Short mmCIF file of N, CA, C and O in Angstrom, two decimals:
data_model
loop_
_atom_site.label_atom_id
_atom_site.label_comp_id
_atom_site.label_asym_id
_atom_site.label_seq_id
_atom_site.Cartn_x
_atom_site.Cartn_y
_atom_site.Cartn_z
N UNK A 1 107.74 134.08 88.20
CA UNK A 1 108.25 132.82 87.66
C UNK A 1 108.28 131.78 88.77
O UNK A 1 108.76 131.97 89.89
N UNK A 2 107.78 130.82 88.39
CA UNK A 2 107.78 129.50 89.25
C UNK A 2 109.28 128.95 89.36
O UNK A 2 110.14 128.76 88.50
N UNK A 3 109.30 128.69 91.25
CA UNK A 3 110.71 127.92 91.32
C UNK A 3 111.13 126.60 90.72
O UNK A 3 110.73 125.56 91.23
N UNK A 4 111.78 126.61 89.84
CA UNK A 4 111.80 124.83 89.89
C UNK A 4 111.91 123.59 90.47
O UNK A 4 112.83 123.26 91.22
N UNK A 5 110.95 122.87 90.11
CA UNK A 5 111.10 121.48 90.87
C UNK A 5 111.10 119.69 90.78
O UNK A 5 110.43 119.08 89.94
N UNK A 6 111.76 119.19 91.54
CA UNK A 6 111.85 117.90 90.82
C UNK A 6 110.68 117.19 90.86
O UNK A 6 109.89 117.21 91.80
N UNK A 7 110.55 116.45 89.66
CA UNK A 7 109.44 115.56 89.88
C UNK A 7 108.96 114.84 91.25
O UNK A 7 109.87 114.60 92.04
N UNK A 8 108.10 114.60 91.50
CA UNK A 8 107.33 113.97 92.43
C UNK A 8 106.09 112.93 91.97
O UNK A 8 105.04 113.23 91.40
N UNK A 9 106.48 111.85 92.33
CA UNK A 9 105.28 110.92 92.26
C UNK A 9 104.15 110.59 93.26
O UNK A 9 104.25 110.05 94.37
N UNK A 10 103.23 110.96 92.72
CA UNK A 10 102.22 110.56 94.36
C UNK A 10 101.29 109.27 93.79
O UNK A 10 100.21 109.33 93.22
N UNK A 11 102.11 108.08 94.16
CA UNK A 11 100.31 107.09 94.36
C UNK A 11 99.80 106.51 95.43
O UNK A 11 99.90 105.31 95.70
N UNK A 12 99.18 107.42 96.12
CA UNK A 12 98.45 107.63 97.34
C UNK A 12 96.97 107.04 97.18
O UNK A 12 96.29 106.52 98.07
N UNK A 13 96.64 107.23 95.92
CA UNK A 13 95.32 106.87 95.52
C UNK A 13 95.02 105.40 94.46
O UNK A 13 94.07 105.03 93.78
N UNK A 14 96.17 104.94 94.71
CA UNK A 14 96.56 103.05 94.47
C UNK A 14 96.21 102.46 95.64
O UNK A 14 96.92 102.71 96.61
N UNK A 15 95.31 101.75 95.78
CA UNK A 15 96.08 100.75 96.59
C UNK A 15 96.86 99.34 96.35
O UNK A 15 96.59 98.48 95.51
N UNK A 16 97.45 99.35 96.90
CA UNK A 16 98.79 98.08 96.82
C UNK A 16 98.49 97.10 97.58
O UNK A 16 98.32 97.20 98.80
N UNK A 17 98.38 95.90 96.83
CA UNK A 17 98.77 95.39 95.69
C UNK A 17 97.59 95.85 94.63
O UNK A 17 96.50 95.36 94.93
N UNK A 18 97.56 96.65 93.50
CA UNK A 18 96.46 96.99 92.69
C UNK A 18 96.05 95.72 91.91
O UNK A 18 96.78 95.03 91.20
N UNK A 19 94.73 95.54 92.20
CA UNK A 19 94.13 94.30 91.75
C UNK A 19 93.26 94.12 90.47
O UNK A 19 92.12 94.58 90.49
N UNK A 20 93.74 93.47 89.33
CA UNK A 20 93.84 93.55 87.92
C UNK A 20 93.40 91.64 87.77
O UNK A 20 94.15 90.69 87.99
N UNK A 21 91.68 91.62 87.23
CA UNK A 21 91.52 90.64 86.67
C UNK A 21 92.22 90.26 85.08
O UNK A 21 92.36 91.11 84.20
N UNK A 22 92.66 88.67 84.93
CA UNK A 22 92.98 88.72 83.69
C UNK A 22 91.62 89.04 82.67
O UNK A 22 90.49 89.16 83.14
N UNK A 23 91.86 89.14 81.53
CA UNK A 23 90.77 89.51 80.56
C UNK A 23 90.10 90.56 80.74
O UNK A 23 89.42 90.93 79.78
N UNK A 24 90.08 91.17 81.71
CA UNK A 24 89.65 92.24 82.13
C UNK A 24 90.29 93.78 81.26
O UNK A 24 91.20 93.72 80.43
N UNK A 25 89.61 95.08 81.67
CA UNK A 25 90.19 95.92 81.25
C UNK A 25 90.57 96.77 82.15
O UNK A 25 89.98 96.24 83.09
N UNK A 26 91.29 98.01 82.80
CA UNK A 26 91.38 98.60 84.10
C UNK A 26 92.78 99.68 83.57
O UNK A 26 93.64 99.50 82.71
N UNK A 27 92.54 100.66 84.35
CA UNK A 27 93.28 101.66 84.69
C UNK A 27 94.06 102.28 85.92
O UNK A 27 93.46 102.36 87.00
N UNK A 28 95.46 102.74 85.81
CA UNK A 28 96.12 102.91 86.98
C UNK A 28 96.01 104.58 87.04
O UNK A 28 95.93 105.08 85.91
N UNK A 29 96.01 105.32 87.89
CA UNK A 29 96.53 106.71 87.70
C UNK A 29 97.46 107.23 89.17
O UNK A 29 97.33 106.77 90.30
N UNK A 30 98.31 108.25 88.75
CA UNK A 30 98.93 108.08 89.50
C UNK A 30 99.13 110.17 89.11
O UNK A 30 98.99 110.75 88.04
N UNK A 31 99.43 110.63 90.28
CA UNK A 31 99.78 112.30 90.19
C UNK A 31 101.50 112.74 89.97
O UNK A 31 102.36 112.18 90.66
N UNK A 32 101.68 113.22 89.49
CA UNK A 32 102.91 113.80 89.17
C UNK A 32 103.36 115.43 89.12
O UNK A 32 103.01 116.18 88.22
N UNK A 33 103.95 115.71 89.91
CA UNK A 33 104.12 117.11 90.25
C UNK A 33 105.30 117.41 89.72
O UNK A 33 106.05 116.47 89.48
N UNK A 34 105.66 118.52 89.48
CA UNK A 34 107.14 118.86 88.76
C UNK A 34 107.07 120.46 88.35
O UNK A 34 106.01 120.98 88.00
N UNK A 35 108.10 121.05 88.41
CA UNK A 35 107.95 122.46 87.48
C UNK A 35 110.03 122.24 87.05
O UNK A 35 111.06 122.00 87.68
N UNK A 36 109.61 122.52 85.65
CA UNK A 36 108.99 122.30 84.85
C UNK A 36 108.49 121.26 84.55
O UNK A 36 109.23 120.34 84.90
N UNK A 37 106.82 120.61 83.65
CA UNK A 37 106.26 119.79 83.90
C UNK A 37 106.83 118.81 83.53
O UNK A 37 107.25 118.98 82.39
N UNK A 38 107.17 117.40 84.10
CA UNK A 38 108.12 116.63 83.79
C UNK A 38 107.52 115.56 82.82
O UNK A 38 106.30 115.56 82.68
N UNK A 39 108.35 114.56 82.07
CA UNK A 39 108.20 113.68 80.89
C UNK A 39 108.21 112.52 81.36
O UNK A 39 109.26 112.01 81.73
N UNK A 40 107.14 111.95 81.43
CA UNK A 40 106.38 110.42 82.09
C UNK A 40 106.66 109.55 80.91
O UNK A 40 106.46 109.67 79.70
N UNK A 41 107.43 108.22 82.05
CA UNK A 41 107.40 107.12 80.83
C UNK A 41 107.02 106.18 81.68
O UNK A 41 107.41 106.02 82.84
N UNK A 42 105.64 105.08 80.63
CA UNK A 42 105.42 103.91 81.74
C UNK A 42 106.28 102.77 80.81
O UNK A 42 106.75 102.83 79.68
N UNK A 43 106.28 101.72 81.84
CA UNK A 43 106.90 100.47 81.69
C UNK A 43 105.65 99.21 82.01
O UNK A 43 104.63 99.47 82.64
N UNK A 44 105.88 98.20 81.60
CA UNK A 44 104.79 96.64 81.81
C UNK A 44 106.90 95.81 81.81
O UNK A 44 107.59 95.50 80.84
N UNK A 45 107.17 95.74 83.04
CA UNK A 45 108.34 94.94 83.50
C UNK A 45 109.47 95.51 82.74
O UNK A 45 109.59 96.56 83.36
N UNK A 46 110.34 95.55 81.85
CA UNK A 46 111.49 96.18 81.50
C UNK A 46 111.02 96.84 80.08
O UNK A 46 111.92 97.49 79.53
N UNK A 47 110.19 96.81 79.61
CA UNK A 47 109.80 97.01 78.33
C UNK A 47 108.70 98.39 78.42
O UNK A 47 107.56 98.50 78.86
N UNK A 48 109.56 99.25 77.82
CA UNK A 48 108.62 101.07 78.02
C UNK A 48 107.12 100.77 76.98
O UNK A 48 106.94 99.83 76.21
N UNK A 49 106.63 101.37 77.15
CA UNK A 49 104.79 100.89 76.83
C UNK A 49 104.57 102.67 75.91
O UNK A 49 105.12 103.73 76.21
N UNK A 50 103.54 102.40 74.74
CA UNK A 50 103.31 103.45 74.22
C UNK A 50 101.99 102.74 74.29
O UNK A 50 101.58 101.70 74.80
N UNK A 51 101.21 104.25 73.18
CA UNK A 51 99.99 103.83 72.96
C UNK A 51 99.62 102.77 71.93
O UNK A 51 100.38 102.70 70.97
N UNK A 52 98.88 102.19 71.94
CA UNK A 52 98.80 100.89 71.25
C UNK A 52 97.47 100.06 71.77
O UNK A 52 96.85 100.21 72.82
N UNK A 53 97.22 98.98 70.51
CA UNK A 53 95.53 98.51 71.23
C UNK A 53 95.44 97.90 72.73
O UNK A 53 94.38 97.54 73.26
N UNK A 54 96.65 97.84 73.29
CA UNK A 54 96.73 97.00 74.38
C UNK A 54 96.78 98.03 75.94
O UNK A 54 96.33 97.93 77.09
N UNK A 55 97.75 99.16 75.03
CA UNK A 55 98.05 100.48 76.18
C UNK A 55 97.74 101.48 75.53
O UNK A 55 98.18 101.65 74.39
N UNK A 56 96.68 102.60 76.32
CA UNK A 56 96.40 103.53 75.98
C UNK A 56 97.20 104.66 77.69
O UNK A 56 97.00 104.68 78.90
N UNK A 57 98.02 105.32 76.76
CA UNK A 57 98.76 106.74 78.05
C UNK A 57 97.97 107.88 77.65
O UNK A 57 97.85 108.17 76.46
N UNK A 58 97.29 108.73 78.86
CA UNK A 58 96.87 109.82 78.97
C UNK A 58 96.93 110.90 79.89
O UNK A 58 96.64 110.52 81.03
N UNK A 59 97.13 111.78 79.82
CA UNK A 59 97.09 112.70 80.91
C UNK A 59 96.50 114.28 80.74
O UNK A 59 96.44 115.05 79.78
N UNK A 60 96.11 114.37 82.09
CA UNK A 60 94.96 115.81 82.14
C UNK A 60 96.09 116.54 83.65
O UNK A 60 96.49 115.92 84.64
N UNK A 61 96.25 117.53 83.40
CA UNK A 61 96.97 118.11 84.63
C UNK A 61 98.06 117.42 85.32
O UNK A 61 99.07 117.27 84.63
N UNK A 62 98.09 117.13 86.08
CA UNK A 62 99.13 116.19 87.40
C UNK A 62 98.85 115.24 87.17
O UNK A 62 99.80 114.46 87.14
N UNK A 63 97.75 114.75 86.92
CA UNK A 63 97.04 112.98 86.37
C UNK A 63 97.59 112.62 85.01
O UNK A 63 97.46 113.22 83.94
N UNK A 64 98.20 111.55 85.30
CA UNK A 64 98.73 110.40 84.39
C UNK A 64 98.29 108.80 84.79
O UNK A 64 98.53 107.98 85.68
N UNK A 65 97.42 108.89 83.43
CA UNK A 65 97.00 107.45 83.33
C UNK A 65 97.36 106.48 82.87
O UNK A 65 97.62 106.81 81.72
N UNK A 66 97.59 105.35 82.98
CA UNK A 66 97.63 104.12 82.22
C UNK A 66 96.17 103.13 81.61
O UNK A 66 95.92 102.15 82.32
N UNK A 67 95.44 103.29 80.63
CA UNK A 67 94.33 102.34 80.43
C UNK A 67 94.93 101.03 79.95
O UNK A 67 95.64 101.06 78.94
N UNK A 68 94.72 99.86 80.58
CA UNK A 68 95.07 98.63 80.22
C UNK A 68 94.11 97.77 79.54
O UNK A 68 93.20 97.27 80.20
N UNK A 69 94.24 97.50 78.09
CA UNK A 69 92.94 97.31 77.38
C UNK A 69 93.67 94.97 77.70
O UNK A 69 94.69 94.38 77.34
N UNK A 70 91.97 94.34 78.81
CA UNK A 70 92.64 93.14 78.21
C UNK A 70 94.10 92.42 78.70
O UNK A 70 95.13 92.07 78.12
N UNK A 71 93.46 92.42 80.44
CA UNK A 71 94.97 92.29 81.19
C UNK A 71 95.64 91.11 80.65
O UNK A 71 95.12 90.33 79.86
N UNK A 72 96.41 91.07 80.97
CA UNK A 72 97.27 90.07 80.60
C UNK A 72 98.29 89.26 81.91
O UNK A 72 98.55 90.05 82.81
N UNK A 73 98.77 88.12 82.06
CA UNK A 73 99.89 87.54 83.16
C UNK A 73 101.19 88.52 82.83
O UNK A 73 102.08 88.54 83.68
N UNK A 74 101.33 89.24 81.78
CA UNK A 74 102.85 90.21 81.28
C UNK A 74 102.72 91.26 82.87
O UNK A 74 103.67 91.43 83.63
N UNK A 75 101.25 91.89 83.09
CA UNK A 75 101.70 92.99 84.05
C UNK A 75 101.96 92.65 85.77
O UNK A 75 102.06 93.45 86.71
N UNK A 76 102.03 90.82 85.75
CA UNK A 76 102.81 90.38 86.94
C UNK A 76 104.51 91.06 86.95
O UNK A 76 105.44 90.70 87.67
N UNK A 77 104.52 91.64 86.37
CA UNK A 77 105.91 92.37 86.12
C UNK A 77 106.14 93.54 86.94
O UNK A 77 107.23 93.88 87.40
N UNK A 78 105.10 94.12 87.08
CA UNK A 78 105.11 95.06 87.47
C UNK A 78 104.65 96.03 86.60
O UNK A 78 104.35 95.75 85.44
N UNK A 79 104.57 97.22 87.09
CA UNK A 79 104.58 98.24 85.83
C UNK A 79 105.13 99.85 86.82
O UNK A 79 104.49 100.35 87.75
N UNK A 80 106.22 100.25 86.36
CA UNK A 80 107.31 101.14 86.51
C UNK A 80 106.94 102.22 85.68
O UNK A 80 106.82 102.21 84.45
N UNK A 81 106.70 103.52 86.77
CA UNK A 81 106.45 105.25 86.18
C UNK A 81 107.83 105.58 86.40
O UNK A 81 108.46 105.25 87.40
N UNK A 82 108.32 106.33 85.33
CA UNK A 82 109.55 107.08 85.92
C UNK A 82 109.08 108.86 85.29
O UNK A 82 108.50 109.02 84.21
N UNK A 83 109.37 109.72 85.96
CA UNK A 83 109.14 111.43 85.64
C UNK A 83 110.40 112.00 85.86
O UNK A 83 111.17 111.75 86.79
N UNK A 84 110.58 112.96 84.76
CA UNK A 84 112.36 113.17 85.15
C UNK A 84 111.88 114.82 84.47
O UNK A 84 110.94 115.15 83.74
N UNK A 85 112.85 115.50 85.03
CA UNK A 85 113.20 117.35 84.34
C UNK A 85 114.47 117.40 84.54
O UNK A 85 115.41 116.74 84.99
N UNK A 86 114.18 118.44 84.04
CA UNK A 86 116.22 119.04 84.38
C UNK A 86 116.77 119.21 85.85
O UNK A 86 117.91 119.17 86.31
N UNK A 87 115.35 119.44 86.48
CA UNK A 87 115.85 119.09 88.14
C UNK A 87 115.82 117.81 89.13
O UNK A 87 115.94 117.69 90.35
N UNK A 88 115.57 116.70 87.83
CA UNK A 88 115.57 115.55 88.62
C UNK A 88 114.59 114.04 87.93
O UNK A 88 114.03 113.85 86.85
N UNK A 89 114.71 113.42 88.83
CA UNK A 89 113.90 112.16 88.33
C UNK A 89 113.01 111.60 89.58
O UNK A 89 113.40 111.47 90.74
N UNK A 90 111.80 111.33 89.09
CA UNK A 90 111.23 110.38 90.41
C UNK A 90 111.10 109.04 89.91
O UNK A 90 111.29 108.91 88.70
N UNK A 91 110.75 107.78 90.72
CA UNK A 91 109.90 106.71 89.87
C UNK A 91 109.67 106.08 90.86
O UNK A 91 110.24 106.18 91.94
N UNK A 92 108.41 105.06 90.42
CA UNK A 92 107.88 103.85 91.29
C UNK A 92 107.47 102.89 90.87
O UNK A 92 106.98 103.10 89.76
N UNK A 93 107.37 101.42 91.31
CA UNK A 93 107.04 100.42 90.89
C UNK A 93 105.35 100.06 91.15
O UNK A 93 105.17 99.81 92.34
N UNK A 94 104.54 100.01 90.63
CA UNK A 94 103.34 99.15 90.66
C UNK A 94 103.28 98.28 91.03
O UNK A 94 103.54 97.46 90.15
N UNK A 95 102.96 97.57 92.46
CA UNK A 95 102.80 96.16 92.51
C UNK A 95 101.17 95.90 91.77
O UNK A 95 100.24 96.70 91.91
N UNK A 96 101.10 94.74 91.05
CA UNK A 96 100.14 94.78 90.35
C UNK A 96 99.64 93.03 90.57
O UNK A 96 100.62 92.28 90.56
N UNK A 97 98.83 92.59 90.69
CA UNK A 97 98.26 91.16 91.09
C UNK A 97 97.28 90.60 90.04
O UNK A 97 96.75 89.50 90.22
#
């Protein structure tokens, strides 16, 4: 049995400030480690984001994506991952341009 562990966010493979034309379309991904596997929620500034024609969320393993269909001036906000389990919470802010 695997020890448990708290989430962990890695975006190592962002670079900051992540650079997002308007009208454009683009994707963030970011790794997330956890046992048990933890429950990712994204944010576009205070407002949690589902899937929808504008946001598409996906994930394959540790990879969690954000597809941003059609940027918009809204993700000058930022955009906020938070990953949480029973052993904890991680999160980080996106600087996004």
């Amino acid at each position: 049995m695997d020890k448990p562990e708290a989430p962990r966010i890695d975006t190592s493979r962002i670079i900051s400030p992540f650079l997002a034309k308007f009208g454009d379309s683009t994707s963030l991904t970011v790794r997330i480690f956890g046992k048990p596997t933890p429950s990712v929620k994204w944010f576009v500034g205070r407002k949690q984001i589902s899937n929808c024609a504008r946001y598409h969320l996906r994930s394959l393993g540790y990879s969690h994506t954000l597809d941003i269909n059609h940027v918009t001036a809204e993700i000058n906000n930022g955009i906020f991952v938070i990953a949480s389990n029973f052993m904890g919470e991680d999160s980080c802010m996106l600087d996004v341009k």
